[in-house]
Coordinates of C-alpha atoms in Angstrom, one line a residue:
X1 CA -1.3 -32.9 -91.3
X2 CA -2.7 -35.5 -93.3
X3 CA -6.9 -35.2 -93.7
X4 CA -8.5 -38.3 -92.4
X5 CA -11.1 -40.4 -95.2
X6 CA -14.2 -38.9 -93.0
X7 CA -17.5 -36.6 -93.6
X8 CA -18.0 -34.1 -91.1
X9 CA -21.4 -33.8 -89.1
X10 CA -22.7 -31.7 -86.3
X11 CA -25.0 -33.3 -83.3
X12 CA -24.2 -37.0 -83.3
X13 CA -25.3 -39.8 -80.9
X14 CA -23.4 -43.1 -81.1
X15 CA -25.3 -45.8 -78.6
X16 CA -24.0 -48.7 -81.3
X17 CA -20.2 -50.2 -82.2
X18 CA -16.9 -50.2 -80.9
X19 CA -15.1 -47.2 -82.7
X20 CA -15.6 -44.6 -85.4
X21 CA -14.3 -41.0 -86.2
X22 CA -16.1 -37.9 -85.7
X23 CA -15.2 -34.4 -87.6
X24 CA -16.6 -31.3 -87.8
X25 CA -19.3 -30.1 -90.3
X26 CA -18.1 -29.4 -93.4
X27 CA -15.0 -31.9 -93.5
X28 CA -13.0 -33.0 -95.3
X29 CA -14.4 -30.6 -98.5
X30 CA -14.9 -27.3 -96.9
X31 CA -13.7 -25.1 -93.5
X32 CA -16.5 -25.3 -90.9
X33 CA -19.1 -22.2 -90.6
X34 CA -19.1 -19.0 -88.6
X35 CA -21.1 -19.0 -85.9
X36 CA -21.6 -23.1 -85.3
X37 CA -22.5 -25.1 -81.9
X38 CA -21.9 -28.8 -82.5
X39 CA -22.6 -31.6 -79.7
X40 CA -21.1 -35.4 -80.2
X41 CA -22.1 -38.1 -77.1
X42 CA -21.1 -41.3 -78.0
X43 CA -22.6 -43.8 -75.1
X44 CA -20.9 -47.1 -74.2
X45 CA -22.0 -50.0 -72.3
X46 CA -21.7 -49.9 -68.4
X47 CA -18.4 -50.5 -67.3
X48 CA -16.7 -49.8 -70.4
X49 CA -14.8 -46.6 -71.2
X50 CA -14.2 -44.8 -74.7
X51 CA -10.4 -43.9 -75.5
X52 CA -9.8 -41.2 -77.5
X53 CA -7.7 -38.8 -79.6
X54 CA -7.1 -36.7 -82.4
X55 CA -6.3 -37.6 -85.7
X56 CA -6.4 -34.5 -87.5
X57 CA -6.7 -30.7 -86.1
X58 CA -6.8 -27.0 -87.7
X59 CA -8.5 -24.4 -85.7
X60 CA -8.7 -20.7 -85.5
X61 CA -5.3 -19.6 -83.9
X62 CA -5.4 -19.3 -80.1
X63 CA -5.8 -16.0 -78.7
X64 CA -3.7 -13.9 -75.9
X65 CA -6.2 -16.0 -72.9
X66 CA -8.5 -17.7 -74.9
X67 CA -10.1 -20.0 -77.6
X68 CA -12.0 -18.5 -80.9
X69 CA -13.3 -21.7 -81.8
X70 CA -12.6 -25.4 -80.0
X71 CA -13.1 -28.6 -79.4
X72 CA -14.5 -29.2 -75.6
X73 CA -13.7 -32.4 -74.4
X74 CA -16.0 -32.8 -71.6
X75 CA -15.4 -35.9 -68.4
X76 CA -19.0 -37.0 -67.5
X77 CA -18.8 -40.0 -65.3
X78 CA -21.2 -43.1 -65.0
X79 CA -24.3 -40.7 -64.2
X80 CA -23.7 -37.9 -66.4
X81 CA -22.5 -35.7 -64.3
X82 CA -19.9 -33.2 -65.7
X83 CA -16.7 -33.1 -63.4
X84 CA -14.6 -30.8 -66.0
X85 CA -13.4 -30.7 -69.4
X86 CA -9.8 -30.1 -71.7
X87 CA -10.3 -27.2 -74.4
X88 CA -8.1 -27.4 -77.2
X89 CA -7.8 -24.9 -80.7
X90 CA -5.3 -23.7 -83.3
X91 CA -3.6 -26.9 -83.9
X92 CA -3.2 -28.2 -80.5
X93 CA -3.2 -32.0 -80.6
X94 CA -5.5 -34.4 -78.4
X95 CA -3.2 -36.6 -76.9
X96 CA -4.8 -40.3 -76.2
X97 CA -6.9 -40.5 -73.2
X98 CA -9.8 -42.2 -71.9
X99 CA -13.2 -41.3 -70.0
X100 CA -14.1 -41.7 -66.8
X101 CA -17.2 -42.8 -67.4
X102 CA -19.3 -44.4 -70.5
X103 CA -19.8 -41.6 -72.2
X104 CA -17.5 -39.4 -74.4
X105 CA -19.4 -35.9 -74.4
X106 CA -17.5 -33.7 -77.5
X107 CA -18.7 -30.0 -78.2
X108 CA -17.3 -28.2 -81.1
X109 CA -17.8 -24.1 -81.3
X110 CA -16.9 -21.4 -83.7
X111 CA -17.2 -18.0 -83.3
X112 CA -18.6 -15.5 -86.2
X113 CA -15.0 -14.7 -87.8
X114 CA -12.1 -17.0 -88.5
X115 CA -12.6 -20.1 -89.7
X116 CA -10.5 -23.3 -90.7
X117 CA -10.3 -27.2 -92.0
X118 CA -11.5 -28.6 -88.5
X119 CA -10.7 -31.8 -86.7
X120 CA -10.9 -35.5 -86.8
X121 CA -11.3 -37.5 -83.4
X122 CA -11.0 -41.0 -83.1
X123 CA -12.8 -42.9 -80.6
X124 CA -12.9 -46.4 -79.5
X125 CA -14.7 -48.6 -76.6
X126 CA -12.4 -50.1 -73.8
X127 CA -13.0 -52.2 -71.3
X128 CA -9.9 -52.4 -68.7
X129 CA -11.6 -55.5 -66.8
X130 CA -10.9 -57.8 -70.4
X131 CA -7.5 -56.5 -70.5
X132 CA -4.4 -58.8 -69.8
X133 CA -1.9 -57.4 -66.9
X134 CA 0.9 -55.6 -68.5
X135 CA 4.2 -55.7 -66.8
X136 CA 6.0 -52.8 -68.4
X137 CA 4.4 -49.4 -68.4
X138 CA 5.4 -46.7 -69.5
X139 CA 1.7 -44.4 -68.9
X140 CA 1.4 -43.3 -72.1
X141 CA -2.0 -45.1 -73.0
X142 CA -5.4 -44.5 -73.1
X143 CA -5.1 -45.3 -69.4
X144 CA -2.2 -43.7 -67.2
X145 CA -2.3 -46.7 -64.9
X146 CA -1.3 -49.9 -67.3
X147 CA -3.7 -52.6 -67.1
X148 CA -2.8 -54.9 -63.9
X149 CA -0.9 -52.3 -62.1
X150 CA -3.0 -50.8 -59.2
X151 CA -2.4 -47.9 -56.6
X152 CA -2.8 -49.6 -52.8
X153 CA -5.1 -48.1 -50.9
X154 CA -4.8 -49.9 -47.2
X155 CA -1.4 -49.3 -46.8
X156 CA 0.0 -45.8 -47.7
X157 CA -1.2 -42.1 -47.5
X158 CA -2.2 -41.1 -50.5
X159 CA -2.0 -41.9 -54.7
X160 CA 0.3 -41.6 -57.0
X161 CA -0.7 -39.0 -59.8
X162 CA 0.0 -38.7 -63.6
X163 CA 0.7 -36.1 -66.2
X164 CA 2.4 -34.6 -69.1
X165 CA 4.2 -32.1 -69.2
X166 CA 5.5 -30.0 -66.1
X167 CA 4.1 -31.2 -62.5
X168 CA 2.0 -28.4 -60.7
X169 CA 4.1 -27.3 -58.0
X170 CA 7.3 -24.8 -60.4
X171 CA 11.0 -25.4 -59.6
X172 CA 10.4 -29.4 -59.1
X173 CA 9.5 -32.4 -61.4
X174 CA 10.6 -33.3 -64.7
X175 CA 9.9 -30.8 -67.4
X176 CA 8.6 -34.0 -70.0
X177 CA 8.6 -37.7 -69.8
X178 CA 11.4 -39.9 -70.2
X179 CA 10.3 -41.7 -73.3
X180 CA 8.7 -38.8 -75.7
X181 CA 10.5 -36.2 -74.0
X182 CA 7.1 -34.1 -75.5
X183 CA 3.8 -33.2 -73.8
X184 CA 2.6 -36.2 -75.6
X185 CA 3.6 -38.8 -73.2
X186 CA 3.0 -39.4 -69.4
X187 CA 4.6 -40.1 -66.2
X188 CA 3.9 -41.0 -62.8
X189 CA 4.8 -38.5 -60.2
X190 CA 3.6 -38.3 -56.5
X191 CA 2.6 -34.2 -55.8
X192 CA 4.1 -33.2 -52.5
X193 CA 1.9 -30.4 -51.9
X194 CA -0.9 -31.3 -50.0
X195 CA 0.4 -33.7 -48.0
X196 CA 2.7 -33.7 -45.1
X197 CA 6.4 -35.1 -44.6
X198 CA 6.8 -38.8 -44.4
X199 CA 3.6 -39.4 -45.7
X200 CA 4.1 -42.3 -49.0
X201 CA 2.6 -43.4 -52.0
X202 CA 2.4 -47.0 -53.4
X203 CA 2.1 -48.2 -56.9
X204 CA 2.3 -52.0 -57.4
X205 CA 2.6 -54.2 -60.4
X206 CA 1.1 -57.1 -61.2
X207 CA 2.1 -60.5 -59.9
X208 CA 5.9 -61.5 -61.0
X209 CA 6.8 -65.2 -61.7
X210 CA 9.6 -66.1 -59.2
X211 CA 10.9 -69.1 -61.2
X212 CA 13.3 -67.0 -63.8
X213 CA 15.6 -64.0 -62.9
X214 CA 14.5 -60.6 -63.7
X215 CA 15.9 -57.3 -64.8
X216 CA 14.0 -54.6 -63.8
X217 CA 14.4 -51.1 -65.5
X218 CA 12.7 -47.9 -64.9
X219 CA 13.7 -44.2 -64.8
X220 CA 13.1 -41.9 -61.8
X221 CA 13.3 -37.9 -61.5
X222 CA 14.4 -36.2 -58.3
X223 CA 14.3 -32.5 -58.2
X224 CA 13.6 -29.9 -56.2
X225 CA 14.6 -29.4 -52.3
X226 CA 14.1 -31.5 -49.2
X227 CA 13.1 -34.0 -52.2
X228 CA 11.7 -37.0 -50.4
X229 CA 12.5 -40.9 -50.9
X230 CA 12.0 -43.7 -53.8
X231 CA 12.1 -47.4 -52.7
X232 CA 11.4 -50.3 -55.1
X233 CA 10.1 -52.9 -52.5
X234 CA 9.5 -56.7 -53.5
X235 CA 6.3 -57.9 -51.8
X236 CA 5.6 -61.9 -51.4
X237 CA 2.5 -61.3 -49.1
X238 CA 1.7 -59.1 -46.5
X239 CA 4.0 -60.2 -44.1
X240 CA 7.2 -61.1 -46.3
X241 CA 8.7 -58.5 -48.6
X242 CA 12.2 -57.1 -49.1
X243 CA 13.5 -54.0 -50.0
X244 CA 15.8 -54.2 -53.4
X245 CA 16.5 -50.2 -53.9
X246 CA 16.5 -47.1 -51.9
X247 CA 17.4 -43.7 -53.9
X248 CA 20.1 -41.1 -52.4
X249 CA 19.8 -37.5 -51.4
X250 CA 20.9 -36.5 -54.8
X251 CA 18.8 -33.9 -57.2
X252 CA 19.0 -33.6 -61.2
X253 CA 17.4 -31.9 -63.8
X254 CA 17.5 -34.9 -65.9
X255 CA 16.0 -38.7 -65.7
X256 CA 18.1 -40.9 -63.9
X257 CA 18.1 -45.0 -64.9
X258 CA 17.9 -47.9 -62.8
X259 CA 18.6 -50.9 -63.9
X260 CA 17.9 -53.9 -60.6
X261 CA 18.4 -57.7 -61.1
X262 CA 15.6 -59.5 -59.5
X263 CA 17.1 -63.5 -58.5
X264 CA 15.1 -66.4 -58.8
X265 CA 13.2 -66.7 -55.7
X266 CA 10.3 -69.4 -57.3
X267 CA 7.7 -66.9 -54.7
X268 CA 5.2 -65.2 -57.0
X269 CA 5.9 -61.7 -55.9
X270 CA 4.9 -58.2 -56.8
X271 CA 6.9 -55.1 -57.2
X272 CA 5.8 -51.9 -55.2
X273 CA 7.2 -48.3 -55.9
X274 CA 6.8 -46.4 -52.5
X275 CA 7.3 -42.8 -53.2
X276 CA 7.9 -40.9 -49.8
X277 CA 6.8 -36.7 -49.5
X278 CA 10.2 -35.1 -48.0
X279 CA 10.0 -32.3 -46.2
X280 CA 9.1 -29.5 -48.6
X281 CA 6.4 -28.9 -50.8
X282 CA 9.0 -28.9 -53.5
X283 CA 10.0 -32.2 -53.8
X284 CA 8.3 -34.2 -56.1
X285 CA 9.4 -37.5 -57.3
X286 CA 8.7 -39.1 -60.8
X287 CA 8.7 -42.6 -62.7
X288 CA 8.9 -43.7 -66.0
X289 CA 9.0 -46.5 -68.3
X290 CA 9.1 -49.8 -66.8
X291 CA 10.2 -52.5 -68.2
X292 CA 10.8 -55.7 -67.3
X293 CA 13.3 -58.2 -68.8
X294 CA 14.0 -61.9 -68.1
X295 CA 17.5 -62.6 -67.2
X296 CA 20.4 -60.4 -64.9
X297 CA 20.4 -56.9 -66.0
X298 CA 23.6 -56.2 -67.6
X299 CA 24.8 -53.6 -64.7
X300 CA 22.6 -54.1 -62.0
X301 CA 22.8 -51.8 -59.5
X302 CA 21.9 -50.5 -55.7
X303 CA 22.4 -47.6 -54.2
X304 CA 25.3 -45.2 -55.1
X305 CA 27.4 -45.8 -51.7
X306 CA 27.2 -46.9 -48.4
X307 CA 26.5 -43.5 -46.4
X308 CA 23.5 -43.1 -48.7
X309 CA 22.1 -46.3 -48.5
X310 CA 22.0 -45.5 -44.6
X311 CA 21.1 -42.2 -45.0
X312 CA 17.5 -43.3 -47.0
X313 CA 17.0 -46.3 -45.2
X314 CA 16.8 -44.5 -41.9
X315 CA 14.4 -42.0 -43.5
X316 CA 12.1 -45.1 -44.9
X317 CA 11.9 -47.1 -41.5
X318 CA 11.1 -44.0 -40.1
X319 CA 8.0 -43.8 -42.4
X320 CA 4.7 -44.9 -41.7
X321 CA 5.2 -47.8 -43.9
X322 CA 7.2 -49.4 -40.7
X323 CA 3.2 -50.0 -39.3
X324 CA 4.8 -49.1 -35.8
X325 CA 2.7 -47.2 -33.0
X326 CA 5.8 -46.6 -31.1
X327 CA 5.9 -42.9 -30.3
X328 CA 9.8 -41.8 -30.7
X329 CA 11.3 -38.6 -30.7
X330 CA 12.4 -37.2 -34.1
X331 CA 15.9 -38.3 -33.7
X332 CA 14.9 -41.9 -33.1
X333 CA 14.2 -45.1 -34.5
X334 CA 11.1 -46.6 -33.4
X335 CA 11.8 -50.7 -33.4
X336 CA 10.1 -52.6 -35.5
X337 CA 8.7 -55.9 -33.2
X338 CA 9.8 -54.7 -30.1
X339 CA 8.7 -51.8 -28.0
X340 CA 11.9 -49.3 -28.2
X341 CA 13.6 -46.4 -29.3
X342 CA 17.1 -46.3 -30.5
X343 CA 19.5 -43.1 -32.1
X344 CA 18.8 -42.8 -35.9
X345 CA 22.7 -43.3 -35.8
X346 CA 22.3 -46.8 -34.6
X347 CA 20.5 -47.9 -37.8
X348 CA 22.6 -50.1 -40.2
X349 CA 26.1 -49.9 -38.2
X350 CA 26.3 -53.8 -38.2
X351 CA 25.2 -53.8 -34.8
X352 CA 22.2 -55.4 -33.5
X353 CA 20.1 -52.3 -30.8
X354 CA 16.5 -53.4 -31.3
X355 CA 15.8 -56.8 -29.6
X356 CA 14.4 -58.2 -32.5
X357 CA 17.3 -56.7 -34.6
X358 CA 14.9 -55.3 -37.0
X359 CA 18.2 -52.0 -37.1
X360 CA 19.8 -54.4 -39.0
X361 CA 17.1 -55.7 -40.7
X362 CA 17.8 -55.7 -44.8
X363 CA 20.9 -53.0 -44.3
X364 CA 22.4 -52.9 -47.7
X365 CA 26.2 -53.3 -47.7
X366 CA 28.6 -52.5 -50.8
X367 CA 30.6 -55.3 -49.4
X368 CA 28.0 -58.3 -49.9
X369 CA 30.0 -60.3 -52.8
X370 CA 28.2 -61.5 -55.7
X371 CA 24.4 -61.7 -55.8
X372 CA 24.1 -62.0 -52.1
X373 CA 22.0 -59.2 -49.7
X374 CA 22.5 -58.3 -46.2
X375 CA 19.9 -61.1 -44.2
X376 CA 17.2 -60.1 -41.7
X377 CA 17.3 -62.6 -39.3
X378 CA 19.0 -65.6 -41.6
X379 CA 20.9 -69.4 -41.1
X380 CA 23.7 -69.4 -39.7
X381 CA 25.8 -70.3 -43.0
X382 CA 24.6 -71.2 -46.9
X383 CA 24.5 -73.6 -48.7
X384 CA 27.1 -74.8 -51.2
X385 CA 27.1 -77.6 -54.3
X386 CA 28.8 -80.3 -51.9
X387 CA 26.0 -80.3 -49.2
X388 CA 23.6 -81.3 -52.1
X389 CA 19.5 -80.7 -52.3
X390 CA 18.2 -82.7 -49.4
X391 CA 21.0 -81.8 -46.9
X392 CA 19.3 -80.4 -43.7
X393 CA 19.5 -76.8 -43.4
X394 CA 22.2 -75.3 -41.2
X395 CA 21.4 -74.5 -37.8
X396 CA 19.2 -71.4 -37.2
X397 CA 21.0 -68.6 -35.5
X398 CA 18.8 -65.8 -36.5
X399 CA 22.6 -64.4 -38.0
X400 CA 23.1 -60.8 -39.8
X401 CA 25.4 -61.3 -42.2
X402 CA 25.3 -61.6 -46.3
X403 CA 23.2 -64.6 -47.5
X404 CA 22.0 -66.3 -50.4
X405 CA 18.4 -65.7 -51.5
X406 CA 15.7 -68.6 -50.8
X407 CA 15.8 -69.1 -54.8
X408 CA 19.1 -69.3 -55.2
X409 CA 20.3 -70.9 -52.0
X410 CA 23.6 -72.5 -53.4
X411 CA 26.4 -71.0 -52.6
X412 CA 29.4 -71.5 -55.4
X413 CA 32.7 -70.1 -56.3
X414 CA 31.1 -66.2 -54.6
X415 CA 27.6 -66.4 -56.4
X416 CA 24.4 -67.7 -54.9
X417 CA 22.7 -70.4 -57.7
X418 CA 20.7 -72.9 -57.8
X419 CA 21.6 -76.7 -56.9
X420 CA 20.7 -77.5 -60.6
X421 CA 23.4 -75.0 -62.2
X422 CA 26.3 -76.9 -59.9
X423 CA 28.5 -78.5 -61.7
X424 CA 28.1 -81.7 -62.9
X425 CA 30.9 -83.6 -61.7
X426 CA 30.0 -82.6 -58.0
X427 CA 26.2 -83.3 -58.8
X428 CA 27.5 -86.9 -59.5
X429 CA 29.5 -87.3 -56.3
X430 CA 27.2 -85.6 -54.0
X431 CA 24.1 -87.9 -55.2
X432 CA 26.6 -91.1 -55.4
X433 CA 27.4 -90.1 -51.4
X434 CA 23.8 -89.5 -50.7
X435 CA 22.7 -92.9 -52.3
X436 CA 25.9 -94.8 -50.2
X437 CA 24.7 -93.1 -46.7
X438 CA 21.0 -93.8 -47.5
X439 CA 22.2 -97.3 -48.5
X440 CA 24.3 -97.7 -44.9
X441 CA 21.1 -96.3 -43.5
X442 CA 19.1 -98.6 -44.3
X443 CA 21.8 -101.4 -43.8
X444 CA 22.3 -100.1 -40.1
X445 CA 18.9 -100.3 -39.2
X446 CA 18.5 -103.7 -40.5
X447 CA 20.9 -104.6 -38.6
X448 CA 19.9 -102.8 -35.8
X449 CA 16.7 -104.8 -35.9
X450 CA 18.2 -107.8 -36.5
X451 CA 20.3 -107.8 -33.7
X452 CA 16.9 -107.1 -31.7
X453 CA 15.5 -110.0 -32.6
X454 CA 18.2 -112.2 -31.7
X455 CA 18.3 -110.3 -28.0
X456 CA 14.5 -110.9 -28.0
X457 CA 15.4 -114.6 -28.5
X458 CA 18.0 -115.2 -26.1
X459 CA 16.2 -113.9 -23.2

């Protein structure tokens, strides 16, 4: 460890300036004394927080249960009450953090043996309100929740949590994170004791341009048993979103990547992570590193197979996130829009139970070519480069069947695109056919009023 340029001091208040270091007494020329109590508050303005971490540390080792001499990082919020603390010694490094209040509250103690070099925090003043929205994440910052990204409150059951390391609850969650693969870095995970099967979690990023394509990329952890559910959900507004990946049954001991293409739909949308509690206290699920990428992911990808994709749909409409007060029994799917029941069975097997055909709604299907999904309720047929921009849209028929997305409604040669990426020679003929029946248009009606006039006449 490398000593930071510092002098230590012992009982410090800081009401002034946006970051500095703090070290213990006698630093960087001599160990600290036997027998020393040291307080550090460092107070910033309301609303602001003070990040934090270690820069340099060298305590007396740790003992069998306990701490010789250490560093007390203490959480006071907004009106100084104290709602815990983190103790750290021997050599332990303060991984980056941030209070929940103003105030950053350090106390430094040694007892009347051992002593050692000491430690260097660093401390600066945040304030998350100024900060831009951050569209990857991977919750390793000061704060675990990147700035923009925001757990929703109205619609699920409970929060997603964070933390490095090992989750709580033994034999489930990842060991480490995905990117340090250390205690050092963080993860979201959702902590299935506590709450009750079926309950869900939602995390949701901030707004998404619709007007380029998208690869989305994150890293998920599923062990444990009767592990619960992941679904990445794309939300337009409260009424319109779509589903764009549901996990399988399967467990591992090791992060599993996802890498989704998200089309060109030109809606500003927002991505949600809904994390569903499966039926044991020993299934928690886990996130990591976010990222988002414009253009088609390489090898996008959906769920592993069909029987799967079933398999965790069922389980999600089944969820409280369906909003539906229909009471069914356990092995039925309450109907979303309609007041029925139906067999679990009955759900994604291409044919329509539920009056409003919301079994069939947004059904994956390996068999939809290209970039097209399974449609809810869609036109009866797409688009393709010959029917041109302004052609009237085919004739509603509220079909089930693979479709083009609304940003890409072109169908041409198996992939949906826009009308600009047609080709250029059938650009040219479709406009040069559209100006000649505009042109008879207009010719026919003169005509048509012409002719009027001269009937006019003649009576």
């Amino acid at each position: 460890m490398t000593k930071a340029n510092v002098e230590g001091s012992c009982n410090v208040e800081i009401h002034e300036g946006t970051s500095g270091l703090i070290a213990s007494p006698g630093f960087p020329h001599s160990n600290y004394s036997n027998d020393v109590i040291c307080t550090y508050r460092i107070v910033a303005p309301v609303g602001s927080h003070i990040a934090y971490r270690s820069l340099y540390m060298d305590l007396e080792r740790r003992g069998r249960t306990n701490c010789y001499d250490a560093v007390n990082i203490h959480f006071v919020d907004d009106d100084n009450s104290t709602l815990g603390l983190e103790q750290y010694c021997d050599q332990e490094e303060i991984f980056i953090d941030a209070t929940p209040g103003n105030t950053l509250l350090v106390e430094f103690f040694s007892d009347d043996t051992v002593s050692a070099s000491g430690f260097v925090i660093e401390w600066t003043v945040v304030n998350p309100a100024a900060m831009p929205p951050q569209l990857n994440c991977d919750f390793d910052g000061a704060f675990a929740l990147c700035p923009g990204w925001t757990q929703i409150q109205s619609d699920d059951n409970f929060d997603w949590s964070f933390t490095r390391g090992s989750t709580p609850t033994r034999d489930t969650g990842p060991y480490f994170d995905h990117n340090t693969e250390s205690g050092e870095g963080r993860y979201a995970f959702i902590e299935a004791s506590g709450v009750t099967m079926d309950q869900f979690a939602q995390l949701a990023s901030p707004p998404i341009d619709g007007d380029l394509n998208h690869c989305l990329q994150f890293w998920y952890h599923a062990r444990g048993k009767g592990v619960g559910s992941l679904a990445v959900i794309r939300k337009f507004d409260e009424n319109n979103h779509e589903v764009l990946w549901l996990s399988g049954p399967e467990t591992s001991e090791d992060w599993q990547p996802v890498n989704l293409t998200l089309p060109v739909t030109f809606y500003t949308a927002q991505i949600i992570f809904e994390a569903t509690r499966g039926n044991s206290f020993f299934s928690d699920l886990a996130i990591d590193d976010i990222k988002f990428n414009v253009g088609l992911c390489v090898n996008s990808q959906s769920l592993l197979d069909a029987e799967e994709t079933t398999q965790a749909l069922t389980q999600l409409r089944v969820s409280p996130s369906t909003h539906t007060t229909q009471d069914c029994e356990k092995d039925e799917f309450a109907c979303i829009r309609s007041n029925e029941c139906i067999k679990r069975e009955q759900v994604c097997d291409d044919i329509i139970d539920c009056t409003q055909g919301s079994d069939e709604d947004w059904c994956f299907s390996e068999w939809c070519p290209g970039n097209q999904y399974w449609g809810a309720c869609v036109d009866g047929c797409n688009y393709t480069c010959a029917d041109g921009p302004t052609s009237p849209l085919c004739v509603r028929k509220c079909a089930y069947r693979c479709a083009c997305p609304p940003g890409a409604p072109v169908l041409h040669n198996g992939w949906c695109i826009q009308f600009s990426e047609c080709p250029s020679d059938i650009v040219t003929e479709v406009i040069t056919r559209q100006t000649k029946e505009k042109v008879h248009g207009e010719v026919m009606t003169l005509y048509e009023k012409i002719g009027y006039e001269i009937k006019k006449k003649t009576k």
